[in-house]
PDB file of C-alpha atoms and ligand atoms in Angstrom:
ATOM      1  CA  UNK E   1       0.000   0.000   0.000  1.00 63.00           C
ATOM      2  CA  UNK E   2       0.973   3.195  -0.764  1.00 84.00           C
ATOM      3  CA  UNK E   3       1.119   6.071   2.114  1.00 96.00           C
ATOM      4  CA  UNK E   4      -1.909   8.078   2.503  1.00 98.00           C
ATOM      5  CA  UNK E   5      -2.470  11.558   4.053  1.00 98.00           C
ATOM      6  CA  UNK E   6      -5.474  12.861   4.557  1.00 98.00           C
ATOM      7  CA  UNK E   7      -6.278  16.942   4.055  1.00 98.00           C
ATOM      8  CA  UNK E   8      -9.047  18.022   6.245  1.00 98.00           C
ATOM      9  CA  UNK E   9     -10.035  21.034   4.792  1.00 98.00           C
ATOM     10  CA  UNK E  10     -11.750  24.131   6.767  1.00 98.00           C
ATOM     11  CA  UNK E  11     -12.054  23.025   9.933  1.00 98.00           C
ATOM     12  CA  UNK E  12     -13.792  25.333  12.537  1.00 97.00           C
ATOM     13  CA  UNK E  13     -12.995  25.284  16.152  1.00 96.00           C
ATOM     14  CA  UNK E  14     -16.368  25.231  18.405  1.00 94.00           C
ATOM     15  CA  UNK E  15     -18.218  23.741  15.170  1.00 95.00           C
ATOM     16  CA  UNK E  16     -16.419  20.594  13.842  1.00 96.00           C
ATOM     17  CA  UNK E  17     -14.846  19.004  16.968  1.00 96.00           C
ATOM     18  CA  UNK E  18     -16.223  15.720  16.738  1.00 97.00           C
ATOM     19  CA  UNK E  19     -16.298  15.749  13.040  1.00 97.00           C
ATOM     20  CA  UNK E  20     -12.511  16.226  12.656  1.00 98.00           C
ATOM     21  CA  UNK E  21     -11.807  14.118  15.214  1.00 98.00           C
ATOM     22  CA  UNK E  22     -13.733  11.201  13.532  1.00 98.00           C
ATOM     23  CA  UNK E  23     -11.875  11.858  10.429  1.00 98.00           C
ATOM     24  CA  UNK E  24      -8.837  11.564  12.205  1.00 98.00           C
ATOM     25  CA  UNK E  25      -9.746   8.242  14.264  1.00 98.00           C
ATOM     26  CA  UNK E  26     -10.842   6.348  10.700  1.00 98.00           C
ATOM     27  CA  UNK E  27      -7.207   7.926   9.187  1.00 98.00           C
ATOM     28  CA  UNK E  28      -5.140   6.280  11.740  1.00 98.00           C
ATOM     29  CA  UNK E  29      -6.934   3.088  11.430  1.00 98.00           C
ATOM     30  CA  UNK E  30      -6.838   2.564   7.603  1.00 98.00           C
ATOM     31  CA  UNK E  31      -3.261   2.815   8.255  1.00 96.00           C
ATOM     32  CA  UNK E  32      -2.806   6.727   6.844  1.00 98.00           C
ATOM     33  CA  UNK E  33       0.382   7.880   7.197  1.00 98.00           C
ATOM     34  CA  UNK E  34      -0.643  11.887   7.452  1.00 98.00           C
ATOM     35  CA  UNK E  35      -4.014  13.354   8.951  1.00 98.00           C
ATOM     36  CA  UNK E  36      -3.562  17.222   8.453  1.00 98.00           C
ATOM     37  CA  UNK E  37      -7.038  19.523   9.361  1.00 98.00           C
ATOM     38  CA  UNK E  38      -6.586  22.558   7.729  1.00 98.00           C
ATOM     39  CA  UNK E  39      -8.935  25.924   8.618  1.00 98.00           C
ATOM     40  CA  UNK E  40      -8.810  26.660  12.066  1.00 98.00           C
ATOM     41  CA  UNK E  41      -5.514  25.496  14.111  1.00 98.00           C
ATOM     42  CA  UNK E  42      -7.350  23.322  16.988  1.00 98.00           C
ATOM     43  CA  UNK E  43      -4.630  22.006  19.254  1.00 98.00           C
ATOM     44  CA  UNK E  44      -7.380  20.377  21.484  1.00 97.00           C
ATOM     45  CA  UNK E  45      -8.282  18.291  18.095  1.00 98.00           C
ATOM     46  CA  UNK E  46      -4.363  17.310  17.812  1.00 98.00           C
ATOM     47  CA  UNK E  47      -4.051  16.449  21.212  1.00 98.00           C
ATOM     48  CA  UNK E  48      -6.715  13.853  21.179  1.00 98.00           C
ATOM     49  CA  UNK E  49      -5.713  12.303  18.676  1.00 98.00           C
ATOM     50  CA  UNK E  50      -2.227  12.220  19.600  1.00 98.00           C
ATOM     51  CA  UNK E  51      -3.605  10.986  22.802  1.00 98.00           C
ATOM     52  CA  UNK E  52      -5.104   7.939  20.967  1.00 98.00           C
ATOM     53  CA  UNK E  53      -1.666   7.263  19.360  1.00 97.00           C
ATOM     54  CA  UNK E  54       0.224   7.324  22.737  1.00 97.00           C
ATOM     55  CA  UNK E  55      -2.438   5.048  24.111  1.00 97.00           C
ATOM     56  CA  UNK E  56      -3.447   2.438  21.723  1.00 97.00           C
ATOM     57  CA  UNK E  57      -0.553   2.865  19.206  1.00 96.00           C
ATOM     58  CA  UNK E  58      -0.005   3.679  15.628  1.00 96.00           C
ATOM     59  CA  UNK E  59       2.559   6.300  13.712  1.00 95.00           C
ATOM     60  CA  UNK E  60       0.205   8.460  12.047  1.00 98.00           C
ATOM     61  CA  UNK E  61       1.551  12.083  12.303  1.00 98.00           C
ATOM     62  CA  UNK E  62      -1.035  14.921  13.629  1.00 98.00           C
ATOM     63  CA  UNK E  63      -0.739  18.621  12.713  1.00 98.00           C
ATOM     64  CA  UNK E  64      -2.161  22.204  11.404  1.00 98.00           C
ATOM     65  CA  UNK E  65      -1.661  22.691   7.952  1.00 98.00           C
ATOM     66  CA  UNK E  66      -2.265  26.407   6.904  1.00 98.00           C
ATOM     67  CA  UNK E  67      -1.952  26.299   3.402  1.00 98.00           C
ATOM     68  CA  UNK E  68      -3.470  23.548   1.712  1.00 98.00           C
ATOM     69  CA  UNK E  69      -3.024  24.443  -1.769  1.00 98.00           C
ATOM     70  CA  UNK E  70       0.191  24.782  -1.097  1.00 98.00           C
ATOM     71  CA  UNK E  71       0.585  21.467   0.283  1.00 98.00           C
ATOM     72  CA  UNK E  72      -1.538  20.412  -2.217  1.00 98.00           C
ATOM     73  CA  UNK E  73       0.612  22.038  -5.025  1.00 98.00           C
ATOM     74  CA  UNK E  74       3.731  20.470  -3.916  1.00 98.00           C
ATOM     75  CA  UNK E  75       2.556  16.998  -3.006  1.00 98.00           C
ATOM     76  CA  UNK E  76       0.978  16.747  -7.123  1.00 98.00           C
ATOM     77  CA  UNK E  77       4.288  17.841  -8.205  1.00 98.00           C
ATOM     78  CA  UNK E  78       6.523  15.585  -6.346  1.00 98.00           C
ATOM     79  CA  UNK E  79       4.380  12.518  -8.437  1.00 97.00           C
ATOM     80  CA  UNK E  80       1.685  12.565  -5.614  1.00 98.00           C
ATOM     81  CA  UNK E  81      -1.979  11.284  -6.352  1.00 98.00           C
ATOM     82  CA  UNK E  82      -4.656  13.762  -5.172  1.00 98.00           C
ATOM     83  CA  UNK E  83      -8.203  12.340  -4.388  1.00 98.00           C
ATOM     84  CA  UNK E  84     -11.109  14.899  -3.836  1.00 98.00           C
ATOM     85  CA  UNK E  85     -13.922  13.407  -1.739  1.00 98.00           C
ATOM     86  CA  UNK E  86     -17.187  15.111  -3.153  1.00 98.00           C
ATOM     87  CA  UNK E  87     -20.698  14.039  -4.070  1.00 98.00           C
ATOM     88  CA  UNK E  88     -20.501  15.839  -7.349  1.00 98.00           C
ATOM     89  CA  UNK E  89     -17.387  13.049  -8.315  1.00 98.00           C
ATOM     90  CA  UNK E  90     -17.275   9.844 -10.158  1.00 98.00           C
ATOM     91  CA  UNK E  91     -17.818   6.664  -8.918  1.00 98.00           C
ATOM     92  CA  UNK E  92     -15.156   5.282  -6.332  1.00 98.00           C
ATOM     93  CA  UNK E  93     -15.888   2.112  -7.219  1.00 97.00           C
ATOM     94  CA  UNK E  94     -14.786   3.349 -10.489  1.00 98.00           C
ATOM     95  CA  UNK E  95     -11.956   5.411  -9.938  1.00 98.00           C
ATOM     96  CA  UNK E  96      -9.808   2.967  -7.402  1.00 98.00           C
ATOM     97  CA  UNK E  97      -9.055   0.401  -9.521  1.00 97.00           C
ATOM     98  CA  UNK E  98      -7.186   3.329 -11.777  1.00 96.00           C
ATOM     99  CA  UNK E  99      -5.267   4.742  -9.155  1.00 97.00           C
ATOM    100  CA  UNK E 100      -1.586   3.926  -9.335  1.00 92.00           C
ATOM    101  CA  UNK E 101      -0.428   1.384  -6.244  1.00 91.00           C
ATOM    102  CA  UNK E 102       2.749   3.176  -6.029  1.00 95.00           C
ATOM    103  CA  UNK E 103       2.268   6.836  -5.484  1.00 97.00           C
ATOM    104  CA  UNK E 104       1.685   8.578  -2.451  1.00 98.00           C
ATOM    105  CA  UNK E 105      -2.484   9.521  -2.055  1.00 98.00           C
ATOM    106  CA  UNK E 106      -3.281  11.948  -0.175  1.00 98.00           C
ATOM    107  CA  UNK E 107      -7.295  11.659   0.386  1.00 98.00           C
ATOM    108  CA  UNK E 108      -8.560  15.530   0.058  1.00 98.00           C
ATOM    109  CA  UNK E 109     -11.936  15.796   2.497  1.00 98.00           C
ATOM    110  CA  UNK E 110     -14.302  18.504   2.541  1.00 97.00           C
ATOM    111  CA  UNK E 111     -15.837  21.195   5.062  1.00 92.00           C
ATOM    112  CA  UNK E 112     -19.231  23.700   4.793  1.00 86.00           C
ATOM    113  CA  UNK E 113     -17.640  24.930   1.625  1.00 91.00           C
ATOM    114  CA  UNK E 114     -15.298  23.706  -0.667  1.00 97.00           C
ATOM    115  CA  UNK E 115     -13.517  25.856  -2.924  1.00 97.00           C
ATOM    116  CA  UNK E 116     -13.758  25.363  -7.372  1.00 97.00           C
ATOM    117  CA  UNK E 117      -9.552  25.382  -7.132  1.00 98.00           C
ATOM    118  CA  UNK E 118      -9.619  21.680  -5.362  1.00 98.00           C
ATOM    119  CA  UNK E 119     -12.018  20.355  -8.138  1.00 98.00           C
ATOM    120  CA  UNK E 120      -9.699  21.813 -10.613  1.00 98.00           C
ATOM    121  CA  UNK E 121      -5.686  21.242  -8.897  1.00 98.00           C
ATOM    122  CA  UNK E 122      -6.790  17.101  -7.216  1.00 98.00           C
ATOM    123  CA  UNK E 123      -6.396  14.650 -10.168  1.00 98.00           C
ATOM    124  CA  UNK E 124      -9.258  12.447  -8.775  1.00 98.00           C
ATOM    125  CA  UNK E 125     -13.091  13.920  -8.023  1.00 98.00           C
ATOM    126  CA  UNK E 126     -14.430  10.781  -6.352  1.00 98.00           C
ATOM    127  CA  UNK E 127     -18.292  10.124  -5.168  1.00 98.00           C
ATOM    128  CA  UNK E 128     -19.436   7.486  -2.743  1.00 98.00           C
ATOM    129  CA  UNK E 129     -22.883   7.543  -4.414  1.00 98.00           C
ATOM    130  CA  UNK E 130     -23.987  11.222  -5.719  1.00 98.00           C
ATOM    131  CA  UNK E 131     -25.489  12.168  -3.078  1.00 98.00           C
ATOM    132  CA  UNK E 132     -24.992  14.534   0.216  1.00 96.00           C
ATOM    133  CA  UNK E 133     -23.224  12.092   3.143  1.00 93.00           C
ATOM    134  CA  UNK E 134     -21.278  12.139   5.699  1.00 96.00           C
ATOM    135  CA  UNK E 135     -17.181  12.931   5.087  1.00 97.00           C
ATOM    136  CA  UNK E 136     -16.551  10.352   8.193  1.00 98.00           C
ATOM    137  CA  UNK E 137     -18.656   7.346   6.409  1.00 98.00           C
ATOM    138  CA  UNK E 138     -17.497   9.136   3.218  1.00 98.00           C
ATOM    139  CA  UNK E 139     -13.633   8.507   3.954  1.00 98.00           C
ATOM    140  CA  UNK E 140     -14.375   5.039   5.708  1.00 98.00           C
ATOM    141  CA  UNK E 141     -15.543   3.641   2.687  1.00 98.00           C
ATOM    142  CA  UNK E 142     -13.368   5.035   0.290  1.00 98.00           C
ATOM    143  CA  UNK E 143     -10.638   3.881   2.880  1.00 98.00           C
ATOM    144  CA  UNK E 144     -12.148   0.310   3.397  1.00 98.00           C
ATOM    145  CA  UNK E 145     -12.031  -0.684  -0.463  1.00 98.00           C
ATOM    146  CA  UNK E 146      -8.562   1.557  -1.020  1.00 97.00           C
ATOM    147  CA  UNK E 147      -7.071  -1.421   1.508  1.00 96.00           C
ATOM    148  CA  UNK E 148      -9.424  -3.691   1.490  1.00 95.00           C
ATOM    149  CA  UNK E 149     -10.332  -3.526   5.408  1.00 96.00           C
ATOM    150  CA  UNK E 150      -8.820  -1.470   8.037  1.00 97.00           C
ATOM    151  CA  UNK E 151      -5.071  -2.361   9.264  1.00 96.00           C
ATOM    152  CA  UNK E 152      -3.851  -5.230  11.201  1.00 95.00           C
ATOM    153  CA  UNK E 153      -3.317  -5.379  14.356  1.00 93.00           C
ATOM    154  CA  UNK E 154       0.905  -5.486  14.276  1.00 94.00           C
ATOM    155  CA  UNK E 155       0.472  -1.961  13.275  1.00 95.00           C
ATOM    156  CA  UNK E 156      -1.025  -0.499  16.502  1.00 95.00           C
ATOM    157  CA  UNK E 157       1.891  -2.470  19.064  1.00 91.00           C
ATOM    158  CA  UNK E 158       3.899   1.176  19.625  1.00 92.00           C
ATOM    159  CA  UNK E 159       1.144   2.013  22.536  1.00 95.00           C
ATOM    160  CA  UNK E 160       0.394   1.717  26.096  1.00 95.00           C
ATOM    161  CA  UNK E 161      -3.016  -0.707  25.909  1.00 96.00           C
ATOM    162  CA  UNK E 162      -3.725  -3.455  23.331  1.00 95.00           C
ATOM    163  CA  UNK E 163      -7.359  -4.753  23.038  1.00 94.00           C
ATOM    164  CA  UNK E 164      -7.456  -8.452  22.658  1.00 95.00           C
ATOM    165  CA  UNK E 165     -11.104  -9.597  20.646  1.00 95.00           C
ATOM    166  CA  UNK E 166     -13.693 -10.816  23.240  1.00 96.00           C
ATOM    167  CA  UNK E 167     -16.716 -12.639  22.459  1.00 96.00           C
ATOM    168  CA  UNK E 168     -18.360 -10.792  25.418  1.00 96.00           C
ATOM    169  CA  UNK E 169     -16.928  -7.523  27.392  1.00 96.00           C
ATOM    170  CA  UNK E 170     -13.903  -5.695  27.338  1.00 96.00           C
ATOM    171  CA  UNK E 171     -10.225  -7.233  27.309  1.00 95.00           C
ATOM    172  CA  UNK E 172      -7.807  -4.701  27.256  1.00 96.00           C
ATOM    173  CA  UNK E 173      -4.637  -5.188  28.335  1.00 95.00           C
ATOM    174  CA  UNK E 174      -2.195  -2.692  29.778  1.00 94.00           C
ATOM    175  CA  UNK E 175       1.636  -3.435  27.600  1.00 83.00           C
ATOM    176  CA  UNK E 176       4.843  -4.943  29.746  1.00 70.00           C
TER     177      UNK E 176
HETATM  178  N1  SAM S 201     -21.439  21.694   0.519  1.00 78.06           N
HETATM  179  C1  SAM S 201     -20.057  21.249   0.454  1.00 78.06           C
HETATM  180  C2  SAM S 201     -19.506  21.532  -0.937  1.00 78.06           C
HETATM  181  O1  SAM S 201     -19.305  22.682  -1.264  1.00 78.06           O
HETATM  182  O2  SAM S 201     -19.184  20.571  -1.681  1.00 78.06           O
HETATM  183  C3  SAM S 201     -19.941  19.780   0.916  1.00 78.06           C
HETATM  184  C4  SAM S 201     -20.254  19.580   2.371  1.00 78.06           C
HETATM  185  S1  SAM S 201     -20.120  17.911   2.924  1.00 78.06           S
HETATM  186  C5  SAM S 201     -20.990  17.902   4.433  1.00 78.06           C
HETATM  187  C6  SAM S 201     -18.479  17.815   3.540  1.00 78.06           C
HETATM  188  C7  SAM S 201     -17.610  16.845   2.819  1.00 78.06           C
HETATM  189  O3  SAM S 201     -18.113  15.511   2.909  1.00 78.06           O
HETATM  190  C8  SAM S 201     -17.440  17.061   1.320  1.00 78.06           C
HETATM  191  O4  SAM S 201     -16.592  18.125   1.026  1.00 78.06           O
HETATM  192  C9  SAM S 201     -16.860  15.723   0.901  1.00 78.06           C
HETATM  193  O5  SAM S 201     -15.470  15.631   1.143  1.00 78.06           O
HETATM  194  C10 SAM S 201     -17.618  14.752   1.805  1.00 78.06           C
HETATM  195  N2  SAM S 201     -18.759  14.164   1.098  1.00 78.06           N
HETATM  196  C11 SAM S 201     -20.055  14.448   1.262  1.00 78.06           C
HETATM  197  N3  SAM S 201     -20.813  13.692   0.454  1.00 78.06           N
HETATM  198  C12 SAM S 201     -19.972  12.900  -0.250  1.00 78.06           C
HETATM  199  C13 SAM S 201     -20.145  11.886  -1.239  1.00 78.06           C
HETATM  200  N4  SAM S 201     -21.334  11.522  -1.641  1.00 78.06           N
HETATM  201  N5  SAM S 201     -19.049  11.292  -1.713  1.00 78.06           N
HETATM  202  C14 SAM S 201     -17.806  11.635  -1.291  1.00 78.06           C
HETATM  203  N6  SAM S 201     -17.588  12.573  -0.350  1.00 78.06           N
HETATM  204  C15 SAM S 201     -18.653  13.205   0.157  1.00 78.06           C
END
């Protein structure tokens, strides 16, 4: 699998807590490499999800990203793959089997507004069905059939706490 970054774009402090945070709990466990939120710099956002990482593992990197056409910019001309997430896309269904196994992705999702410059600089406008949803479900799915499920388990041993699977309750076990 290639590495994947996710952009968060315009998110708003007070509004989009839980939102954001969402997007960044389904980024860390399809194994993305990057989750950046863009829009308003939210340390409380990056700190639980950094919280997450020092707790139950993981190397995905947290942060602010001011510019994110910049980044955007950049990342396309260093042989990067962007994806937009947007209703008004094709098929995903459609458009992953085309994208190139190789390259780094980074996975462009949407706030109240998005700009006409993302539909025009990301290489990929991709739908999960055209119609309105929700960008956490959005990016899960797109996510889930990118890599075919979320990641394994050997990928999350850097924390404090593993969860062992239990038929009934909760098994979670504190790391030696
Ligand atoms: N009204 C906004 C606009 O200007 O496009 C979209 C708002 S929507 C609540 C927020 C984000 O969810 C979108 O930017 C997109 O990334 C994602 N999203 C919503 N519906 C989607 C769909 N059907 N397929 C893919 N992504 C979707």
């Amino acid at each position: 699998m290639s590495s994947i970054t996710i952009l968060r774009l315009s998110h708003r402090a007070g509004r989009d807590p839980r939102m954001s945070t969402h997007l960044g709990l389904t980024a860390r466990v399809y194994g993305a490499s990057a989750f950046l939120l863009c829009g308003d710099n939210d340390q409380a956002i990056l700190d639980s999800l950094n919280d997450v990482k020092e707790r139950f593992g993981g190397e995905m990197e947290v942060r602010h990203e001011s510019s994110p056409l910049g980044f955007l910019r950049n990342f396309i001309a260093e042989g990067g793959i962007a994806v937009h997430l947007t209703m008004y896309g094709l098929s995903y269904q459609e458009v992953i089997p085309e994208l190139a196994s190789d390259k780094p992705i980074v996975i462009v999702v949407g706030g109240a507004k998005v700009g006409r410059e993302y539909f025009e600089m990301c290489q990929y406008n991709v739908a999960v069905g055209n119609q309105p949803h929700s960008e956490v479900a959005a990016l899960a799915a797109f996510l889930e059939r990118l890599n075919d499920g979320v990641s394994p388990p050997e990928d999350f041993t850097s924390g404090k706490f593993t969860i062992h699977p239990s038929e009934r309750g909760k098994d979670l076990r504190e790391d030696a």
